[in-house]
GROMACS .gro file of C-alpha atoms in nm:
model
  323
    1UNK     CA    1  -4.289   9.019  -3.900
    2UNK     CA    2  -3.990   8.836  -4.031
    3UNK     CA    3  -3.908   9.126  -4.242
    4UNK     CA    4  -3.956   9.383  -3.971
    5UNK     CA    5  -3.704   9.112  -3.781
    6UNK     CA    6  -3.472   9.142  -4.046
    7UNK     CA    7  -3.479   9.548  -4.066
    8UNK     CA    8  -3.456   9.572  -3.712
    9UNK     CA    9  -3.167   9.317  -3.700
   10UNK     CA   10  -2.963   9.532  -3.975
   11UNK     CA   11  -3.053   9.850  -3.831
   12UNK     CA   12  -2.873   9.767  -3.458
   13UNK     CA   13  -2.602   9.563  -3.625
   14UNK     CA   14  -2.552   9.929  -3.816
   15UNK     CA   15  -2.572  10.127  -3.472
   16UNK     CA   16  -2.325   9.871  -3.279
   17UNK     CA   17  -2.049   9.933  -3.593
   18UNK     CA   18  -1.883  10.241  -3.475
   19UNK     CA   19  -1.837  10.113  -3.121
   20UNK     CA   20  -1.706   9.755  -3.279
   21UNK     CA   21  -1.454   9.934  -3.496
   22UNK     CA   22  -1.401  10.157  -3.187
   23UNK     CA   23  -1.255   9.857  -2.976
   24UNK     CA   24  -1.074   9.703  -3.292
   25UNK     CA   25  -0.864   9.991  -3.300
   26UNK     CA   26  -0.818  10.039  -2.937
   27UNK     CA   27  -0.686   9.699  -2.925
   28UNK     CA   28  -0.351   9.794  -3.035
   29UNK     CA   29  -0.204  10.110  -2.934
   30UNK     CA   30  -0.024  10.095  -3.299
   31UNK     CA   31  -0.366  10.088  -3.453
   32UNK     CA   32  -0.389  10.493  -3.375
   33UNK     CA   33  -0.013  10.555  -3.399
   34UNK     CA   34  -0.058  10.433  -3.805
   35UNK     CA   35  -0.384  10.649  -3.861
   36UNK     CA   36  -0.257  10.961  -3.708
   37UNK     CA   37   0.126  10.934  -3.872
   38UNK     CA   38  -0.088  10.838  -4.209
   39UNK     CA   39  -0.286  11.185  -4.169
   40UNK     CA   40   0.030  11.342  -4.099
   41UNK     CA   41   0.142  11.219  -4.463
   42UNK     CA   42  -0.160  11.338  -4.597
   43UNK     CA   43  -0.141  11.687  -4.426
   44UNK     CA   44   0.257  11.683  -4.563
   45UNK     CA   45   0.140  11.559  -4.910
   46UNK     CA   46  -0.127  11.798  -4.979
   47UNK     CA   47  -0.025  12.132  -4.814
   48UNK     CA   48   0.378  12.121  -4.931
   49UNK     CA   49   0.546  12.142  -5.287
   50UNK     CA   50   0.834  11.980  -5.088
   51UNK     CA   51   0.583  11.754  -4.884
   52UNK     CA   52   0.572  11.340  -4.843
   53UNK     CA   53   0.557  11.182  -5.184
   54UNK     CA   54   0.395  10.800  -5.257
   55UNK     CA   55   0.670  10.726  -5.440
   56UNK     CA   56   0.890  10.813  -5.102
   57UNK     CA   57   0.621  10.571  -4.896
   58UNK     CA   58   0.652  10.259  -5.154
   59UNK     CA   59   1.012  10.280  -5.092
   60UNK     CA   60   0.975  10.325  -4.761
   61UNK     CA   61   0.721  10.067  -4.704
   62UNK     CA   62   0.954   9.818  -4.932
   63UNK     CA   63   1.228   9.860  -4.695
   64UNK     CA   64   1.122   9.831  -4.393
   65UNK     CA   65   0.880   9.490  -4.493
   66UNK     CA   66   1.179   9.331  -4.637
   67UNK     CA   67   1.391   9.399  -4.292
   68UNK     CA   68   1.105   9.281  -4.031
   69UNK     CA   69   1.061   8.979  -4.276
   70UNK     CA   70   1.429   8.899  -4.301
   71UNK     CA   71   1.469   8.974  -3.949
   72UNK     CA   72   1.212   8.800  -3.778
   73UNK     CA   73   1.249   8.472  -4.030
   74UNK     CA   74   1.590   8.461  -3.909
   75UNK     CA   75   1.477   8.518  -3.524
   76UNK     CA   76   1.210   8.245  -3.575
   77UNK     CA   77   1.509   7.973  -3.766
   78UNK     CA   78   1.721   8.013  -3.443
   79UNK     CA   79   1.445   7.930  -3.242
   80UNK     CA   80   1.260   7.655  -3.416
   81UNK     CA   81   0.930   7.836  -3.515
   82UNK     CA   82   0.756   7.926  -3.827
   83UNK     CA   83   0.973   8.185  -4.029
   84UNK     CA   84   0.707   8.419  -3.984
   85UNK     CA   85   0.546   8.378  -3.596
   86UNK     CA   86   0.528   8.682  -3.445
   87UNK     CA   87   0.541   8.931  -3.732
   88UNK     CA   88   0.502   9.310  -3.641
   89UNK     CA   89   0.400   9.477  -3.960
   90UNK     CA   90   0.263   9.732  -3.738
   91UNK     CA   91   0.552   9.834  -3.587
   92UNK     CA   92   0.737   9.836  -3.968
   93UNK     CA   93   0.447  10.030  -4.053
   94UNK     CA   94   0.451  10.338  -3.796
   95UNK     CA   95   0.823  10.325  -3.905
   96UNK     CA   96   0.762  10.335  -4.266
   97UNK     CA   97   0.510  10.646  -4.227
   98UNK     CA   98   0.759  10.849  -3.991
   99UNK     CA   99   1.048  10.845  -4.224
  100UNK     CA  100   0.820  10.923  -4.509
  101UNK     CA  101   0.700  11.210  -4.363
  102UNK     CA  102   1.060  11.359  -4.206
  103UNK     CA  103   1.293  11.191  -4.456
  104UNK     CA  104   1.388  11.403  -4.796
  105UNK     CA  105   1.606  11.278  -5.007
  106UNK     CA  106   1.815  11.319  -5.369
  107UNK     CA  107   1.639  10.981  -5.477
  108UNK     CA  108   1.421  10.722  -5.409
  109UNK     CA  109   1.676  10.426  -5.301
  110UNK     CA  110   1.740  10.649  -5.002
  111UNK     CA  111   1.411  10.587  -4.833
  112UNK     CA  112   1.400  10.211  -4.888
  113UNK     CA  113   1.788  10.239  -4.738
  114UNK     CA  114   1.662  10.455  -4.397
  115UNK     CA  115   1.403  10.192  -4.340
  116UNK     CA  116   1.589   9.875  -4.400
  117UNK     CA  117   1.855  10.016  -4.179
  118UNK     CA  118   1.672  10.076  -3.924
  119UNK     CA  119   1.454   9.763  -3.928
  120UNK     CA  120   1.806   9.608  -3.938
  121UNK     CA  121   1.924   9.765  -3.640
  122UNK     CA  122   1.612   9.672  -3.442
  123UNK     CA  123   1.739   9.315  -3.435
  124UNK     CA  124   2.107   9.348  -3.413
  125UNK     CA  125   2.159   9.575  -3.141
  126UNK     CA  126   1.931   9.480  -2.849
  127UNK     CA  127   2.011   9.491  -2.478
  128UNK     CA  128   1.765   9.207  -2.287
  129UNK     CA  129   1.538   9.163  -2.584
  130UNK     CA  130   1.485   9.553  -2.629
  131UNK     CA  131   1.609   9.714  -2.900
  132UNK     CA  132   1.799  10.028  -2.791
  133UNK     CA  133   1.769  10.255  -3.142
  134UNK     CA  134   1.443  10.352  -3.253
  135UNK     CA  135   1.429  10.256  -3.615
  136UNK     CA  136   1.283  10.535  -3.769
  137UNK     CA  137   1.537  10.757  -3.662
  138UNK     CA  138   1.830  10.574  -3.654
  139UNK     CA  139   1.793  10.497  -3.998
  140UNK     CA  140   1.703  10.866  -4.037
  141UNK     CA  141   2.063  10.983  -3.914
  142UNK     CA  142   2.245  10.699  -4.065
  143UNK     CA  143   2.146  10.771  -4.415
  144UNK     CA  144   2.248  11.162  -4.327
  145UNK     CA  145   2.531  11.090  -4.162
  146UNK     CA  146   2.641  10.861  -4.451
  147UNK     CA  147   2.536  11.073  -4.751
  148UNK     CA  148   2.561  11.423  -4.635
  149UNK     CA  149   2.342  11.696  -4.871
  150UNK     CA  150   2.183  11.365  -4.999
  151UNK     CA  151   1.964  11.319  -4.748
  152UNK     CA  152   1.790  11.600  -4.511
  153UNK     CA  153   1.498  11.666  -4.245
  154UNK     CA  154   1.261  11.911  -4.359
  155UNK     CA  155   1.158  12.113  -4.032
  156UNK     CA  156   0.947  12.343  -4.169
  157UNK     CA  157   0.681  12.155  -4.309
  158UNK     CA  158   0.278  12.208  -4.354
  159UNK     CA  159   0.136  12.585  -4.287
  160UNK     CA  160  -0.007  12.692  -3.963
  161UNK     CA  161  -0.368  12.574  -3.952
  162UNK     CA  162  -0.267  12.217  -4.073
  163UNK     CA  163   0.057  12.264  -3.775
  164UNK     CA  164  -0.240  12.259  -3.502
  165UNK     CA  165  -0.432  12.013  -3.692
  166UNK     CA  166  -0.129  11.799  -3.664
  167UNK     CA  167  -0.037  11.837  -3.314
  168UNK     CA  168  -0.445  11.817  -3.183
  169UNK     CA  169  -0.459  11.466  -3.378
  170UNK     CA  170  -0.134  11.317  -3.248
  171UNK     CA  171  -0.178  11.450  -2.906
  172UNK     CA  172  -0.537  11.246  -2.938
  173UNK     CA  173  -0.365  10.947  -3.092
  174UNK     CA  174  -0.124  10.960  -2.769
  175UNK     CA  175  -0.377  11.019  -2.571
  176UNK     CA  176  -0.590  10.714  -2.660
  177UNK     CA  177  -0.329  10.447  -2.707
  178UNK     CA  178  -0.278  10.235  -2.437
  179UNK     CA  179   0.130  10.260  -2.470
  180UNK     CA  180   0.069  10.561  -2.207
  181UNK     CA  181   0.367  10.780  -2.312
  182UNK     CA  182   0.238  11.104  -2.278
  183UNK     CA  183   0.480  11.168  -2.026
  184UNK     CA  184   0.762  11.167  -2.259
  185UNK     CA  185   0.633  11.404  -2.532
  186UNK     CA  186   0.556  11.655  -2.348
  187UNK     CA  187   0.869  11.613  -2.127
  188UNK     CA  188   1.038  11.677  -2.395
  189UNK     CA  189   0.811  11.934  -2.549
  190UNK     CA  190   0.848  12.150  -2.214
  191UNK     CA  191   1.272  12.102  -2.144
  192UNK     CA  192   1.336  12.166  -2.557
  193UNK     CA  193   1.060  12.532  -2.568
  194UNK     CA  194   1.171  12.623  -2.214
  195UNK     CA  195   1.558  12.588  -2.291
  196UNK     CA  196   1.481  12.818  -2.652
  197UNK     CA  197   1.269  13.083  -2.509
  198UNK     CA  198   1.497  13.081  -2.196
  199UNK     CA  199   1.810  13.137  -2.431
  200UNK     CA  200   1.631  13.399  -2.641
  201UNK     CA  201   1.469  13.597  -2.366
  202UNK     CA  202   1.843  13.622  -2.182
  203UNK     CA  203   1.989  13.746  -2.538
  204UNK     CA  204   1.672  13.988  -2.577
  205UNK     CA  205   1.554  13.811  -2.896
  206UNK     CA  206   1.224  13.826  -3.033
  207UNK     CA  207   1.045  13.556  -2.847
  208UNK     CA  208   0.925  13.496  -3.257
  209UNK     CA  209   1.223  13.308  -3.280
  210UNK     CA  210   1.172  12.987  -3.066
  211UNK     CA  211   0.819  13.032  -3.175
  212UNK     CA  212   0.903  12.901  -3.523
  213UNK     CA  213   1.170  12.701  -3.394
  214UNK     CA  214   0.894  12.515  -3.180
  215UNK     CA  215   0.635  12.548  -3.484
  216UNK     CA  216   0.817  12.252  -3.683
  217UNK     CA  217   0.578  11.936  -3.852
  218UNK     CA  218   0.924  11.783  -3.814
  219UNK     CA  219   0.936  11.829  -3.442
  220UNK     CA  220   0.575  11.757  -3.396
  221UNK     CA  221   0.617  11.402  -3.576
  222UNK     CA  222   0.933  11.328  -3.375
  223UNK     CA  223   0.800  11.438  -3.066
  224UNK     CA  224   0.497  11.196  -3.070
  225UNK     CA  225   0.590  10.893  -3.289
  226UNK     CA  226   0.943  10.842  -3.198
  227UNK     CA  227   1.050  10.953  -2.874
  228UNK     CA  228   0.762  10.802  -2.774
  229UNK     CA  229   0.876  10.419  -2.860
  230UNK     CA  230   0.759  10.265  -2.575
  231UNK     CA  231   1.037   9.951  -2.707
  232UNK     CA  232   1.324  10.190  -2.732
  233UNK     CA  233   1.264  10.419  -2.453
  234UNK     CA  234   1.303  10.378  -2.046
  235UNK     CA  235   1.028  10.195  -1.870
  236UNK     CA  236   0.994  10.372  -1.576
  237UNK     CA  237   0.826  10.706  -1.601
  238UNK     CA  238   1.061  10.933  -1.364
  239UNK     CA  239   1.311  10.778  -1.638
  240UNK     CA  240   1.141  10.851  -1.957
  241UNK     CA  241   1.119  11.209  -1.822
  242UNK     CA  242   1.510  11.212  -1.754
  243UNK     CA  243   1.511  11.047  -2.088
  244UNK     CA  244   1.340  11.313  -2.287
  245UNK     CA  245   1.483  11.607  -2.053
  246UNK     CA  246   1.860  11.471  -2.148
  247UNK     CA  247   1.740  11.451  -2.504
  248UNK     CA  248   1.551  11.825  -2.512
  249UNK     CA  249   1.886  11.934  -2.383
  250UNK     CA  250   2.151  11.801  -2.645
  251UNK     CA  251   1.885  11.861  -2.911
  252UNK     CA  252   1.878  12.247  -2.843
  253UNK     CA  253   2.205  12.270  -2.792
  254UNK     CA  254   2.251  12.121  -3.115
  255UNK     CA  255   2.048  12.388  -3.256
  256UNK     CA  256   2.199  12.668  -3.070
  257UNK     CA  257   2.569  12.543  -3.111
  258UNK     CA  258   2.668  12.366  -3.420
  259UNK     CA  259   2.300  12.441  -3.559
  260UNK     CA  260   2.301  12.065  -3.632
  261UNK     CA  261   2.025  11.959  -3.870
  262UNK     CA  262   1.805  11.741  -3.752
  263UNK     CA  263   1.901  11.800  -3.429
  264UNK     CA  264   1.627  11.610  -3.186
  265UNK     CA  265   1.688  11.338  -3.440
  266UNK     CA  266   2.086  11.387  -3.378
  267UNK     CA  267   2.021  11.396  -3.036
  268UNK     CA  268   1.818  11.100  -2.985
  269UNK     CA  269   2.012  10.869  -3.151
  270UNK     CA  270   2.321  10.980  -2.933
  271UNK     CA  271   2.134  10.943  -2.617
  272UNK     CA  272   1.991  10.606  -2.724
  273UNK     CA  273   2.232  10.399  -2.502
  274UNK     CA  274   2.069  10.543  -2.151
  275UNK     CA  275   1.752  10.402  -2.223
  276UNK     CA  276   1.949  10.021  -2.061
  277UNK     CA  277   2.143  10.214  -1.809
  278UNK     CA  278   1.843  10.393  -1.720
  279UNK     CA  279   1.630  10.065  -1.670
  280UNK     CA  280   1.884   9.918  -1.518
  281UNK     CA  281   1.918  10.167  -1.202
  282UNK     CA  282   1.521  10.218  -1.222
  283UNK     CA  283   1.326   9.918  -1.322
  284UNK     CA  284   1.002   9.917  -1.377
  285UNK     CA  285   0.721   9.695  -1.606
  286UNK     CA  286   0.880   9.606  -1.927
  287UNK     CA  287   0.587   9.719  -2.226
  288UNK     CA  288   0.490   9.458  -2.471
  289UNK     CA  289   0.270   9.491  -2.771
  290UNK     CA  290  -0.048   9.354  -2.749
  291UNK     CA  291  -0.095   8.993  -2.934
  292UNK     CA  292  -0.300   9.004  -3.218
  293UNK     CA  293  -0.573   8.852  -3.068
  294UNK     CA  294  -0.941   8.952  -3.158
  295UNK     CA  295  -1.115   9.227  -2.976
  296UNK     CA  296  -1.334   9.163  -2.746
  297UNK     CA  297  -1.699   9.136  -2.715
  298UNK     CA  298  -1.969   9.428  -2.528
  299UNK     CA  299  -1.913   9.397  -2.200
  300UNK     CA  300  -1.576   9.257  -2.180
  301UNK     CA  301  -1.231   9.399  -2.091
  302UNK     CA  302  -0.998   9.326  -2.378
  303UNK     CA  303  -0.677   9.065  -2.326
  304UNK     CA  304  -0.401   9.317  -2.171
  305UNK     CA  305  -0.045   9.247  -2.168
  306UNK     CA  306   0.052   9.322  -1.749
  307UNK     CA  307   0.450   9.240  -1.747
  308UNK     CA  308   0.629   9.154  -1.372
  309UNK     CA  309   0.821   9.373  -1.165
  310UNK     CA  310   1.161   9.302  -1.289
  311UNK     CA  311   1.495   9.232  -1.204
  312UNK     CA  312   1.725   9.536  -1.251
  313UNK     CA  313   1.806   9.378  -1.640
  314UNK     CA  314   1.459   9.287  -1.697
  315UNK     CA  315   1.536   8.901  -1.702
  316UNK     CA  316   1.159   8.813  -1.657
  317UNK     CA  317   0.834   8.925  -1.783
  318UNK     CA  318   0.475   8.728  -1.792
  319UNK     CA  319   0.199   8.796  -1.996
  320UNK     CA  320  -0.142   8.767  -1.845
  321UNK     CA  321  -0.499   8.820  -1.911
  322UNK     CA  322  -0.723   9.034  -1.660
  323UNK     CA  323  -1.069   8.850  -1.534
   0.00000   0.00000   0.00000
């Protein structure tokens, strides 16, 4: 009997696993941002001669680890904590991943510059404790901006079958983290293909032409892991759509004018300073990470971060737990 106790105990501990690692995951919206961007790298890796390389994410990863360290040590020595309360190697993490997989480069100091730059920026230029670049890309553009033919975006990544692998797993990654910015993606998704297929229908194109333009592992990754930032973008969602709408629109003008490359990139990082303005004139819930707190048990709703109403500058936000 004690044995049959012991099977039996084994045997449900085995059946409750999935549904425990289920809720582990879900307990951090970043949790699902990392695996999807992850099998991005693996799609870009393994289906590309001029894919993602390791050797691109250890740079990447060193980076971006040595600027949230530096950064929030230095955060944490102005205000009297331990150097490393509060440390969000998550958020490094989905940063380190994205410029892996967009980022190409003449050599390997590059990537470990893009991340650190951006990480960098994430603390230095903030407007009421929000950071208004989104790392990834700003350190994207900077190191492009800076070193020309040196550094690049590589649009046309992956083949086609791995393309709609890509977008079905981050739309499900979006879709199931809590950060709720679906809105924005596709937002953008639908100003940026209507604006090309709008352009080429008027000039009698072959509507094959904003196909491929649309059909881009570059746009797919920056569609649903950056504009998405729930830290860098608006917080209201009529103003994340007139966020990504304003940013659909420079970026395809971009393409169709100066055929700028890395042009939603370009575009987002130009746009970046109407993410304040925008919460300032519609305020709404600022987001918050969840703490790192464990998950919790069958039968219980999970700690949930559920910020104030907020003055037009977002001057106060409360964390609380739901009962």
């Amino acid at each position: 009997m004690i044995a049959f106790g012991v099977c039996y105990g084994r045997m449900d501990a085995l059946a409750r696993l999935p549904a425990a690692l289920f809720r582990r995951i879900d307990a951090d919206p970043r949790h699902w941002q990392i695996i999807a961007l992850f099998g991005l790298f693996l799609f870009s890796y393994t289906t590309s001669s001029f894919g993602a390389d390791p050797r691109a994410l250890a740079f990447s990863f060193s980076g971006a680890m040595l600027a949230q360290t530096l950064g929030t040590a230095l955060l944490n020595l102005r205000a009297g904590k331990a150097l490393l309360d509060g440390f969000e190697w998550k958020s490094a993490m989905i940063t380190t991943i994205g410029v892996t997989v967009l980022l190409r480069a003449a050599d390997p100091w590059i990537w470990f510059a893009a991340t650190f730059t951006g990480i960098s920026l994430k603390f230095l230029i903030r407007v009421n404790n929000k950071h208004v670049f989104n790392p990834g890309c700003i350190g994207i553009v900077f190191m492009m901006l800076l070193l020309g033919r040196e550094a690049w975006v590589s649009p046309g990544q992956w083949g086609q079958m791995p393309l709609i692998a890509g977008y079905a797993l981050a739309l499900a990654a979006l879709t199931l983290s809590s950060a709720k910015r679906l809105d924005i993606a596709l937002g953008f998704l639908g100003t940026f293909g209507a604006i090309l297929f709008a352009r080429a229908a008027w000039l009698g194109d072959p509507m094959a032409i904003p196909l491929h333009q649309m059909s881009s592992g570059a746009l797919l990754v920056f569609a649903f892991f950056m504009i998405t930032d729930p830290r860098s973008t608006p917080d209201s969602r009529p103003g994340r759509i007139l966020f990504a709408m304003a940013v659909a629109s420079l970026a395809a003008w971009f393409i169709i004018g100066p055929n700028q490359r890395g042009a939603p990139l370009m575009a987002l990082a130009a746009l970046a300073f109407l993410t304040p303005l925008i919460d300032r004139f519609m305020p709404a819930g600022r987001f918050e990470w969840p703490c790192d707190a464990p998950p919790a048990g069958p039968g219980q709703r999970r700690p949930a971060i559920t910020p104030v109403w907020i003055t037009p500058w977002g001057t106060k936000e409360t964390r609380s737990h739901e009962t």
